[in-house]
CSV table of C-alpha atoms and ligand atoms in Angstrom, one decimal:
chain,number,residue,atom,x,y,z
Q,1,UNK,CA,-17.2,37.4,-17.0
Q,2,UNK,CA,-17.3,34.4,-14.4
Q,3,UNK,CA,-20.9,34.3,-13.6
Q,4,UNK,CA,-21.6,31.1,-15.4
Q,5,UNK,CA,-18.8,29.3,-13.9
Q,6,UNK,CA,-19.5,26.6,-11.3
Q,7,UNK,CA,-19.1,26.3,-7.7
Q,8,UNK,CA,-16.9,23.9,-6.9
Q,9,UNK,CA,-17.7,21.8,-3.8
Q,10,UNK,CA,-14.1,20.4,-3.0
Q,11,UNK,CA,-12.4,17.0,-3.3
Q,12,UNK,CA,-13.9,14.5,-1.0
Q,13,UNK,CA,-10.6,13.7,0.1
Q,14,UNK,CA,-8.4,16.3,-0.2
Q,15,UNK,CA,-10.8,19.0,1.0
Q,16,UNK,CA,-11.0,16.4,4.3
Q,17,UNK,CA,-7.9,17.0,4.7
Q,18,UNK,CA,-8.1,20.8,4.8
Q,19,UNK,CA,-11.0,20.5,7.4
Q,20,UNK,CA,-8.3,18.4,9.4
Q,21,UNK,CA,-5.7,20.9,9.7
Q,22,UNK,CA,-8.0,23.8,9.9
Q,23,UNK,CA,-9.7,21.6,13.0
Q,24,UNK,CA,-8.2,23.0,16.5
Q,25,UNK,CA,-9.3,20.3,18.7
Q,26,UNK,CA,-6.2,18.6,20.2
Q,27,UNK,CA,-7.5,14.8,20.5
Q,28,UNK,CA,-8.0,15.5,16.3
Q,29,UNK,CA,-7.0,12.0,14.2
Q,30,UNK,CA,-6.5,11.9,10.6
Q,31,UNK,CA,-7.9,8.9,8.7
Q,32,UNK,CA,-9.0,10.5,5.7
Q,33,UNK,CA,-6.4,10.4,3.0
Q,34,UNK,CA,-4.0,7.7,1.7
Q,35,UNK,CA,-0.9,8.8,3.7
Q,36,UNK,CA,1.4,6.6,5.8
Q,37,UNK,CA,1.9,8.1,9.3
Q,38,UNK,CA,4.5,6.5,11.8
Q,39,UNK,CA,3.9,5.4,15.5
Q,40,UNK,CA,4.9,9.3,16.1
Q,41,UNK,CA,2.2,10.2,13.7
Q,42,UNK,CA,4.6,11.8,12.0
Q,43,UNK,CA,5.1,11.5,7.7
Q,44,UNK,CA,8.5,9.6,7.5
Q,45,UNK,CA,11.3,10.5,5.5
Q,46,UNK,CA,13.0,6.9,4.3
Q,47,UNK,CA,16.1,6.3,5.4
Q,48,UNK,CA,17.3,5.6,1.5
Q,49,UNK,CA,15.8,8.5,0.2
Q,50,UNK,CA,17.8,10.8,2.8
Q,51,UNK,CA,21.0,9.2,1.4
Q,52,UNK,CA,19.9,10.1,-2.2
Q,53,UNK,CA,19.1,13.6,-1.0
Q,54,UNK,CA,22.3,13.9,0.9
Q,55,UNK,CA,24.2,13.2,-2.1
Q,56,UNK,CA,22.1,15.2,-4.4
Q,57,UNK,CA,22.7,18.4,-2.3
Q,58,UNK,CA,26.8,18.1,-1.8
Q,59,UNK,CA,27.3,19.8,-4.2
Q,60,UNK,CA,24.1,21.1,-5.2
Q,61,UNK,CA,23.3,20.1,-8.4
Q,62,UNK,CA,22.5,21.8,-12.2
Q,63,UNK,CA,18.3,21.5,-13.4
Q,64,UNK,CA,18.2,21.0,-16.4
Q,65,UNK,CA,14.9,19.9,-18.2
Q,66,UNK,CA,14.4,16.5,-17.9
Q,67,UNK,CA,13.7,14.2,-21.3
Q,68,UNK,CA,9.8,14.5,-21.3
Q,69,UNK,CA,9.2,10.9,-20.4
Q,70,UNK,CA,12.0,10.9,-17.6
Q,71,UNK,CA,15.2,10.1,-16.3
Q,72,UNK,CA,16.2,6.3,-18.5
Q,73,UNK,CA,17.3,4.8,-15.0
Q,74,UNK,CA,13.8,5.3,-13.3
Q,75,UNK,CA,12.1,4.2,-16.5
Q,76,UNK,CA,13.4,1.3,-16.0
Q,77,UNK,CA,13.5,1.1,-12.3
Q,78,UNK,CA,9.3,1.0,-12.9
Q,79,UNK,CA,9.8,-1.5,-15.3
Q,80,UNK,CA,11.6,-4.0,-13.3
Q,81,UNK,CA,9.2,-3.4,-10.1
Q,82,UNK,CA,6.4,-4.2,-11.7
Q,83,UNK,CA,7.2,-7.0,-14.2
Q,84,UNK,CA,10.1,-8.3,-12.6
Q,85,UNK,CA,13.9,-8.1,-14.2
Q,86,UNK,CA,13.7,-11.2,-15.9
Q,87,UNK,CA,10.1,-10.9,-17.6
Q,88,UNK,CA,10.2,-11.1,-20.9
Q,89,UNK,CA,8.6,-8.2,-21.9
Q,90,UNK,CA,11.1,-6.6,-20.2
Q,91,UNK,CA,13.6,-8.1,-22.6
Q,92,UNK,CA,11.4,-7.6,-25.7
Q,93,UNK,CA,11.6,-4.1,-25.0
Q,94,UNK,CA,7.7,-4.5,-25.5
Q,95,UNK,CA,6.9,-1.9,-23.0
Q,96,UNK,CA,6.8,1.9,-23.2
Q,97,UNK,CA,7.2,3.5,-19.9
Q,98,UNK,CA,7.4,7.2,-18.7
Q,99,UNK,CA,7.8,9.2,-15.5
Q,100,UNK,CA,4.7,11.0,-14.4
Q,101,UNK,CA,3.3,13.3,-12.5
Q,102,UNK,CA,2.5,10.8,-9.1
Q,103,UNK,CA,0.0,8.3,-10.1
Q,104,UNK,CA,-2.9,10.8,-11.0
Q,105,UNK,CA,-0.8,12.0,-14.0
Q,106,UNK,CA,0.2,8.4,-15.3
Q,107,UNK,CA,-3.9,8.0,-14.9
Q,108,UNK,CA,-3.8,11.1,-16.8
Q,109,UNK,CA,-1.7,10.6,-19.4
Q,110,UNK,CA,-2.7,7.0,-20.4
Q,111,UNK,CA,-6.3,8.2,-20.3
Q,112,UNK,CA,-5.7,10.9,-22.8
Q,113,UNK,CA,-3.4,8.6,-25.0
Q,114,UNK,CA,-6.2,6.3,-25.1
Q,115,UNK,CA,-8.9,8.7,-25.7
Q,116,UNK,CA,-6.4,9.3,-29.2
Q,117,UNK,CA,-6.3,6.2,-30.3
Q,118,UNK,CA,-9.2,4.3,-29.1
Q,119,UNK,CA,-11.9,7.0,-29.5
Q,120,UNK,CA,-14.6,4.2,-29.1
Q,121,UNK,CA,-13.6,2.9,-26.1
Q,122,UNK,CA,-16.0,3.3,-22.7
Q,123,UNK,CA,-14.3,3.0,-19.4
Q,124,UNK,CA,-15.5,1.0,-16.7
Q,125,UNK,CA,-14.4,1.2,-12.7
Q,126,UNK,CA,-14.9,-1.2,-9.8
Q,127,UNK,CA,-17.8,-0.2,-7.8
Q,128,UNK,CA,-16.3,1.7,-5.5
Q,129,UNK,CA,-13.3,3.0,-6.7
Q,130,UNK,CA,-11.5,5.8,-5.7
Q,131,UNK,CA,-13.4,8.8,-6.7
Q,132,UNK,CA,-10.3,10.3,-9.1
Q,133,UNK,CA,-10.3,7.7,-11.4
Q,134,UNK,CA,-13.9,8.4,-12.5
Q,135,UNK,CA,-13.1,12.0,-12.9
Q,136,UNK,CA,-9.4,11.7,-14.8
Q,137,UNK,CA,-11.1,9.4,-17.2
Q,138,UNK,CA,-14.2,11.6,-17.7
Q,139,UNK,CA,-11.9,14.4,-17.6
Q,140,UNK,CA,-10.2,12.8,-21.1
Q,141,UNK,CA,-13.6,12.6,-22.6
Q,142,UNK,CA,-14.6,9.3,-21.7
Q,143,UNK,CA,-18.4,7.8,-21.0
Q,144,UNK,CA,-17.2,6.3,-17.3
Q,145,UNK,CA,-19.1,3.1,-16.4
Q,146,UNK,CA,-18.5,0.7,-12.7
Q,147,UNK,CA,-18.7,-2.9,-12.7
Q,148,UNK,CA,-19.6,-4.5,-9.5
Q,149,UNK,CA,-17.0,-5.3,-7.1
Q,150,UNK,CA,-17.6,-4.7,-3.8
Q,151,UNK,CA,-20.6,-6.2,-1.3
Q,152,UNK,CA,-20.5,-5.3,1.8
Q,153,UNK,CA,-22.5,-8.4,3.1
Q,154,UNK,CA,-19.7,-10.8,2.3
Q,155,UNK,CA,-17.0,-7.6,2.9
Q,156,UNK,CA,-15.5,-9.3,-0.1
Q,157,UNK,CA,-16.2,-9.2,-4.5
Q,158,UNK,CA,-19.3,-9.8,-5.9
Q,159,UNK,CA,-17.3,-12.1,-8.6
Q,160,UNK,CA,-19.6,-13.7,-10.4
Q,161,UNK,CA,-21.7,-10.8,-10.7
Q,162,UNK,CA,-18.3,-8.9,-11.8
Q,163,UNK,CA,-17.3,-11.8,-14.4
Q,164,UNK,CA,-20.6,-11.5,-15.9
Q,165,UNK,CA,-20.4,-8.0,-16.3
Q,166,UNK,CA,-17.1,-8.4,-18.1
Q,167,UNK,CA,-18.3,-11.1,-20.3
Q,168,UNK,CA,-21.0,-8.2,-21.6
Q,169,UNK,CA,-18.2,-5.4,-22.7
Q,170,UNK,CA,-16.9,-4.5,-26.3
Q,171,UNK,CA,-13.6,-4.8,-28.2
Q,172,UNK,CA,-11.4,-2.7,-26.8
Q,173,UNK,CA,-13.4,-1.4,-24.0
Q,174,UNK,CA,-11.3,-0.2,-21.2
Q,175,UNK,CA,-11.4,-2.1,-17.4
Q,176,UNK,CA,-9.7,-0.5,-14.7
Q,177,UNK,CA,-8.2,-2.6,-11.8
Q,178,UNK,CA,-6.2,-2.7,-8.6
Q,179,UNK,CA,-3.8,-5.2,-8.5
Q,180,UNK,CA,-4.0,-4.6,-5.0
Q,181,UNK,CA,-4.8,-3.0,-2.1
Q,182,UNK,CA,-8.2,-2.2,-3.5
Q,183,UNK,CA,-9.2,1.6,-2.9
Q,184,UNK,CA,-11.2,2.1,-1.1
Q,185,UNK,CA,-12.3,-1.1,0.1
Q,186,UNK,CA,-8.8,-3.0,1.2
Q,187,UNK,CA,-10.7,-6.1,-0.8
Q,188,UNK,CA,-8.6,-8.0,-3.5
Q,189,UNK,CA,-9.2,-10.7,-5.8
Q,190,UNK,CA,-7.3,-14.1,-5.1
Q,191,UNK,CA,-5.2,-15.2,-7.6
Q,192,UNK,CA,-7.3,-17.8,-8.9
Q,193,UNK,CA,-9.9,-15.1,-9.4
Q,194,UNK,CA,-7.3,-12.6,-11.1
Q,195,UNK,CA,-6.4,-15.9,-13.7
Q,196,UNK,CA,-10.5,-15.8,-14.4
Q,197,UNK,CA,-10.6,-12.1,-14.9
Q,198,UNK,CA,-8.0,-11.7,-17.2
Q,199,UNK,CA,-8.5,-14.8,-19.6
Q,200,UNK,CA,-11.7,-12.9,-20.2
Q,201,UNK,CA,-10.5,-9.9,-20.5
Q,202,UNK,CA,-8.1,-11.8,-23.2
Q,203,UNK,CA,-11.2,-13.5,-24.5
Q,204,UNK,CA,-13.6,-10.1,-25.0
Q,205,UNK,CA,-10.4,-8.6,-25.9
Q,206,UNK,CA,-11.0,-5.4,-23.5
Q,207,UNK,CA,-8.1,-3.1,-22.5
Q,208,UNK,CA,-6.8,-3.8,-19.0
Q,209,UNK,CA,-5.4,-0.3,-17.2
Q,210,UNK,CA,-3.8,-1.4,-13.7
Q,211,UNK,CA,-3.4,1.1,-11.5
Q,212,UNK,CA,-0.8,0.2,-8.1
Q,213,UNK,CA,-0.7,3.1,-6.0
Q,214,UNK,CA,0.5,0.7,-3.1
Q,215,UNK,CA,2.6,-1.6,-4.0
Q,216,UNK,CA,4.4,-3.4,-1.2
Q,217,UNK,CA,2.0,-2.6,1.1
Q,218,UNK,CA,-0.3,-5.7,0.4
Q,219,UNK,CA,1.5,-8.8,0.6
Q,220,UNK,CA,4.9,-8.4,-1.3
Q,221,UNK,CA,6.9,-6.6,-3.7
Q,222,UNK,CA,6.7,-9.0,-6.2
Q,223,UNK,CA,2.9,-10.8,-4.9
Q,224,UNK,CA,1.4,-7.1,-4.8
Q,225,UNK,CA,2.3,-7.4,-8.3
Q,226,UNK,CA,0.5,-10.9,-9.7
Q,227,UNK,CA,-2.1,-9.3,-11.7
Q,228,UNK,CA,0.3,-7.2,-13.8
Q,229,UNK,CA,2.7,-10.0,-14.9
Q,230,UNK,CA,0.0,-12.1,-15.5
Q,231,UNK,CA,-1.7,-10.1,-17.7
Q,232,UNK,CA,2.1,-9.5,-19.3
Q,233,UNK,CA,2.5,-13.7,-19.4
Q,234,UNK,CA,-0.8,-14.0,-21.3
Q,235,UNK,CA,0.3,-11.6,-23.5
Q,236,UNK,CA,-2.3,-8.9,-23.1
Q,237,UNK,CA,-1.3,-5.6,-23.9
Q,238,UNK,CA,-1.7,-3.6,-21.2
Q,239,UNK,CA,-1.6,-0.4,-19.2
Q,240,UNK,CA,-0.5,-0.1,-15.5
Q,241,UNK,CA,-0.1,3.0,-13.8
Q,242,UNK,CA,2.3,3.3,-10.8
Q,243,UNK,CA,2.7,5.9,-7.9
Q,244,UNK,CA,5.9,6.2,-5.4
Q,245,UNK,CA,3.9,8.6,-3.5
Q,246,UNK,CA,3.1,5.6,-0.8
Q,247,UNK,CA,6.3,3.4,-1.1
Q,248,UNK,CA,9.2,6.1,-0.7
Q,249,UNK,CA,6.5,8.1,1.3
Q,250,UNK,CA,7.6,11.2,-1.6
Q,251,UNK,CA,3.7,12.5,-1.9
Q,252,UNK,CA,4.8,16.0,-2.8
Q,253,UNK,CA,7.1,14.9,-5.3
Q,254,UNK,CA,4.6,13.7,-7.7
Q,255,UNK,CA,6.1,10.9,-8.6
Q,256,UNK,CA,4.9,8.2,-10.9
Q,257,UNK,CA,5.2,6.3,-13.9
Q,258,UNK,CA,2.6,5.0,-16.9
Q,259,UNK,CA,3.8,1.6,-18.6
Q,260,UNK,CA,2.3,0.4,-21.5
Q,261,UNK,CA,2.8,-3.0,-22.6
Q,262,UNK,CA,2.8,-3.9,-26.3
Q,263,UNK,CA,2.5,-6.6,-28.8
Q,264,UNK,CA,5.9,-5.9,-30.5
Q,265,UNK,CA,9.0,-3.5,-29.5
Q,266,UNK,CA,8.8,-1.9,-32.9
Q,267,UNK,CA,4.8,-1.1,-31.6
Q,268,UNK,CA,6.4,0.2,-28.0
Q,269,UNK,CA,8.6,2.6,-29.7
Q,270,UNK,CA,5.6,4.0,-31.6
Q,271,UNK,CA,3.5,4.2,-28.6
Q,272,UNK,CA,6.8,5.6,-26.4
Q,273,UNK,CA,6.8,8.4,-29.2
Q,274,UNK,CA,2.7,9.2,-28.5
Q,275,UNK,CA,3.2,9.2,-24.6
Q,276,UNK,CA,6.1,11.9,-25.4
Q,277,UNK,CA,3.8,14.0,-27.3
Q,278,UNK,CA,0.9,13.7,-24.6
Q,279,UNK,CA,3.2,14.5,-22.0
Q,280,UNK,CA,4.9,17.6,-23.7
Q,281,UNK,CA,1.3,18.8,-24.8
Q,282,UNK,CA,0.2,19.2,-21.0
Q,283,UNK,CA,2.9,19.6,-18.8
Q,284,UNK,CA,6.0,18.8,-21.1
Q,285,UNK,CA,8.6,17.4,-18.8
Q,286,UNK,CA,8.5,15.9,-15.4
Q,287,UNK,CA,10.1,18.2,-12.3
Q,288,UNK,CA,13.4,17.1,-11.8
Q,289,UNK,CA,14.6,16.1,-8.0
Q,290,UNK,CA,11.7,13.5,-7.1
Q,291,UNK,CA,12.9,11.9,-10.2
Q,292,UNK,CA,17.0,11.6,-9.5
Q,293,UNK,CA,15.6,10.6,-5.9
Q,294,UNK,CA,13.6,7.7,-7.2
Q,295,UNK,CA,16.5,6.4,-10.0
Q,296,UNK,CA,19.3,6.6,-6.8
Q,297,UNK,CA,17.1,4.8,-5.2
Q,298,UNK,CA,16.0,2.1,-7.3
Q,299,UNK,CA,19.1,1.8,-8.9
Q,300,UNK,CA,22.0,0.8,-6.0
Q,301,UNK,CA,21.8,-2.2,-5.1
Q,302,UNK,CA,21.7,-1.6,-1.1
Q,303,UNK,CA,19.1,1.6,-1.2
Q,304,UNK,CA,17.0,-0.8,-3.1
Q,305,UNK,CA,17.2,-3.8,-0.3
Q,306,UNK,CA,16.8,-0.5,2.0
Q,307,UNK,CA,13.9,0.5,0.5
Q,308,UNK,CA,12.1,-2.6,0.6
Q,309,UNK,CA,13.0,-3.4,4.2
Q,310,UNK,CA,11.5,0.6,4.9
Q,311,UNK,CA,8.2,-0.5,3.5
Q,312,UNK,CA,8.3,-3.9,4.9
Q,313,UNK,CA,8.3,-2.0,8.1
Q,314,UNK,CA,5.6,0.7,7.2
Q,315,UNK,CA,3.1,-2.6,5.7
Q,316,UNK,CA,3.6,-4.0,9.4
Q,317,UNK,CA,3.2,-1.3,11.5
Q,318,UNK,CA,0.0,-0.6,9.8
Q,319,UNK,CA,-1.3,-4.5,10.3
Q,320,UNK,CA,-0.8,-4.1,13.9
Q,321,UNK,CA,-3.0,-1.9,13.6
Q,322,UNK,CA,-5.3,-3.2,11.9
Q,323,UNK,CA,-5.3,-6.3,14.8
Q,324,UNK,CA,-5.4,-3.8,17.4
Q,325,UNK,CA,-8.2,-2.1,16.3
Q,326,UNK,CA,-10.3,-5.0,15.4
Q,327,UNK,CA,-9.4,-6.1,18.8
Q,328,UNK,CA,-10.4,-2.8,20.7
Q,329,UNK,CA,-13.6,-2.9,18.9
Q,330,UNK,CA,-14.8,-6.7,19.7
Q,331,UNK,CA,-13.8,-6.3,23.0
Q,332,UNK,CA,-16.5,-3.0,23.2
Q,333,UNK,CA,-19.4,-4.7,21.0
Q,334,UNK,CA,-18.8,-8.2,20.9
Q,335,UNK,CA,-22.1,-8.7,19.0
Q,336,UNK,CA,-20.4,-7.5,16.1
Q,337,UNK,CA,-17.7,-9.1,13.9
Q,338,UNK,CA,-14.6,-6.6,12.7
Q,339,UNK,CA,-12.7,-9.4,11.1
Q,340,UNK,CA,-12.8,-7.6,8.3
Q,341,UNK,CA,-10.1,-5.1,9.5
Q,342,UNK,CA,-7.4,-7.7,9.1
Q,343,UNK,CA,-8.9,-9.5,6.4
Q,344,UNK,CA,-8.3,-6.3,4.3
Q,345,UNK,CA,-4.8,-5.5,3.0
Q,346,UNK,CA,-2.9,-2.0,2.7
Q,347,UNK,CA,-3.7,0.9,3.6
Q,348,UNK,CA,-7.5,0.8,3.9
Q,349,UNK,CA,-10.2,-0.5,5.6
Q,350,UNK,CA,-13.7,0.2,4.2
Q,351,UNK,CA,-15.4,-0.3,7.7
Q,352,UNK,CA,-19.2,-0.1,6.5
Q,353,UNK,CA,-20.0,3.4,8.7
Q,354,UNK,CA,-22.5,5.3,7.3
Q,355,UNK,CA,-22.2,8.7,5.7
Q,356,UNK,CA,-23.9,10.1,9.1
Q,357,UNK,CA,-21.8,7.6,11.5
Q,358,UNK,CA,-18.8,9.4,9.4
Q,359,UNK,CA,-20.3,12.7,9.8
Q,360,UNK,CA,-20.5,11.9,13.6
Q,361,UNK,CA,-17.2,11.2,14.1
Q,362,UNK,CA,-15.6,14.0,12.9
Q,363,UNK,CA,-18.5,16.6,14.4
Q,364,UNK,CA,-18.5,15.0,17.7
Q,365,UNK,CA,-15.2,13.4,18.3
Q,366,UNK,CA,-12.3,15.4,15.9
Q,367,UNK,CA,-11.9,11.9,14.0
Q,368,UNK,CA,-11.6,12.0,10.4
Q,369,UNK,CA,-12.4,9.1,7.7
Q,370,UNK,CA,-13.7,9.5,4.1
Q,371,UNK,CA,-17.5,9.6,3.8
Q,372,UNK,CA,-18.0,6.7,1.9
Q,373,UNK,CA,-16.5,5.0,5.7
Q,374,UNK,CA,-13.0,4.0,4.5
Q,375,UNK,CA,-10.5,4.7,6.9
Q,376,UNK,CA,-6.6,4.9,6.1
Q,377,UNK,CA,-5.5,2.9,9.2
Q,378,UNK,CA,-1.7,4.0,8.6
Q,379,UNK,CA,-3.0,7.1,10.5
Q,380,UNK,CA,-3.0,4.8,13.7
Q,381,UNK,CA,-1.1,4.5,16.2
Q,382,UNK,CA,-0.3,3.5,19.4
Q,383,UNK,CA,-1.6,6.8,20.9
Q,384,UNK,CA,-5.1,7.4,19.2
Q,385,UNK,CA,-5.9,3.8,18.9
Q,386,UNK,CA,-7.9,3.7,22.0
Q,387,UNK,CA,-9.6,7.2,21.4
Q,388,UNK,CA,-10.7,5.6,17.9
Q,389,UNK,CA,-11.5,2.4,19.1
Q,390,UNK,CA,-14.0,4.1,21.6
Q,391,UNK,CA,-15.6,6.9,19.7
Q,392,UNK,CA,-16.3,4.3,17.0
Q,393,UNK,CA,-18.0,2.0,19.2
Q,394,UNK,CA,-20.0,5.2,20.6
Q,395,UNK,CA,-21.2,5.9,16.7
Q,396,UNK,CA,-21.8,2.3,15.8
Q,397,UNK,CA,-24.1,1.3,19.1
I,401,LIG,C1,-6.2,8.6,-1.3
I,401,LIG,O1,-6.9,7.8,-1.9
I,401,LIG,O2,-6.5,9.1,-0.2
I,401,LIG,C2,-4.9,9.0,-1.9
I,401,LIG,O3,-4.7,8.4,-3.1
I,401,LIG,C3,-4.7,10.5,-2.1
I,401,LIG,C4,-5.6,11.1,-3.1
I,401,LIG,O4,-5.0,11.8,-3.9
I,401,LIG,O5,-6.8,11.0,-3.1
């Protein structure tokens, strides 16, 4: 009965990960997938969060389902984080948001809500970009296309060569970008070059999908998110996707949100009503705890400050890092410039090692980064720095 169905080779990624654990060498470092790892190496639970849960748990609590776009208080929570309390979208109530299933599943769910209602549409992704968003989207039917982005001679955008690309799109053709903390690459536009991309994405009148998987870990809270209310403040309408998998460090929780901003509030009602009837045609509601962990959360005054600090804290540790290896590695081949490493912001730094030097690395040395060379440098610390520093310099003579 099965004989026709496919092999499947595994997730670049996630099937990285399962070499990890299944590796049984003891000097073994993980800097394959996004994850945020403290100076212990160890995945942190936040402070805030383990007051949430405390409460949550005396007494234990009733599950009931969930409304099938969320808990109201985290919808709202997303809201605020990404266009700020006082934008006026926000006060239109212009934009449909729901709770989803981590960041994949907002992907998810605004990709098939599109593929309804703009059948026509092609998607295009930076070139790189990180692998799932070419397969969610093809996934929901659509022709997936790249733009340029990166080029690795300048370790920066190719922006003219994107702009132009732009400029060549059709009505209602859909662009998908990082606000920031570019994935894979750690390479972000500058503002001035975010004001050029979206008056012409205003001008060809293309559909801009944001997707911020790591917010706070770039510059800000509110900086990380530029891109997003600018779009808003031109009056784009707009998609943005959202993850808390990174920021409250709840990966398993899958927990996310989709917000789409509209024209009108009589037009975000309509489109609330569609992202309902997506959601409760795949997975109906969202699982309940990650949810009342993110709206307790976001929605006391002194978790929140909490909560920002904690990231604050995790977005520092990791640019130590970053300076630490850069200096490690000019120190061992001072021929060679690895400014980059703290020219890139979040959690990735796409460090220009080949497939083979990657190979290498893990076969010879236990030490783990994507193909494509992007290493998640929160997997650093003060422990396997030196071990990485070295073994890199050994692949890259
Ligand atoms: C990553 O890029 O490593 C993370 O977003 C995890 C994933 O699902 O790929």
């Amino acid at each position: 009965m099965f004989q026709h169905v496919e092999f499947y080779a595994g997730d670049p990624i996630l099937g990285l990960m399962d070499k990890y654990k299944a590796d049984e060498r003891s000097q073994k470092v993980n800097l394959g997938v996004g994850v945020y790892y403290d100076e212990e190496g160890r995945l942190p639970v936040l402070e805030c969060v383990k007051t949430v849960e405390t409460q949550l748990a005396n007494p234990p609590k009733p599950r009931p389902y969930l409304p099938m776009d969320g808990l109201p208080g985290y919808r709202a929570a997303c809201q605020r984080l990404l266009f700020g309390s006082d934008h006026i979208a926000v006060k239109e109530k212009r934009i449909a948001s729901t709770a989803t299933l981590g960041g994949s599943g907002a992907l998810c769910v605004g990709a098939n809500f599109i593929h309804r209602w703009f059948p026509k549409a092609r998607v295009f992704v930076s070139d790189p970009t990180w692998g799932n968003h070419i397969g969610i989207f093809e996934g929901a039917g659509f022709e997936v296309g790249k733009y340029p982005y990166y080029n690795p001679a300048i370790i920066g955008v190719r922006f003219d060569e994107m702009c132009a690309f732009l400029q060549e799109l059709r009505e209602n053709d859909v662009v998908l970008l990082h606000p920031c903390c570019h994935n894979p690459t750690g390479v972000d536009l500058s503002r001035e070059q975010w004001d050029q991309v979206l008056n012409i994405i205003k001008e060809k009148k293309l559909i801009p999908f944001m997707d911020i998987a790591y917010q706070g870990f770039g510059d800000d809270m509110d900086s990380d998110a530029y891109a997003i209310r600018r779009a808003a403040d031109l009056g784009l309408s707009l998609f943005v996707s959202n993850s808390f998998s990174k920021n409250l460090s709840l990966y398993g929780e899958r927990v996310g949100g989709l917000s789409v901003v509209c024209p009108s509030d009589e037009e975000a009602r309509r489109v609330q009503g569609q992202l309902q009837f997506t959601i409760r045609r795949i997975y109906s509601s969202p699982p309940s705890h990650g949810g009342y962990v993110v709206d307790g959360v976001m929605n006391d005054e002194a978790l929140f400050t909490q909560w920002v600090g904690e990231v604050y804290v995790m977005r520092d540790r990791i640019r130590d890092m970053r300076q630490k290896l850069q200096d490690a590695l000019s120190e061992k081949l001072p021929e060679r410039d690895f400014s980059y490493f703290t020219k890139q912001r979040g959690m990735f730094s796409f460090t220009g090692l080949t497939p083979e030097q990657a190979e290498r690395l893990q076969k010879e040395f236990a030490v783990y980064i994507v193909s494509n060379g992007r290493m998640c440098v929160a997997g650093l610390n003060s422990k396997n720095i030196d071990y990485v520093a070295a073994c890199m310099a050994e692949v890259l003579k």
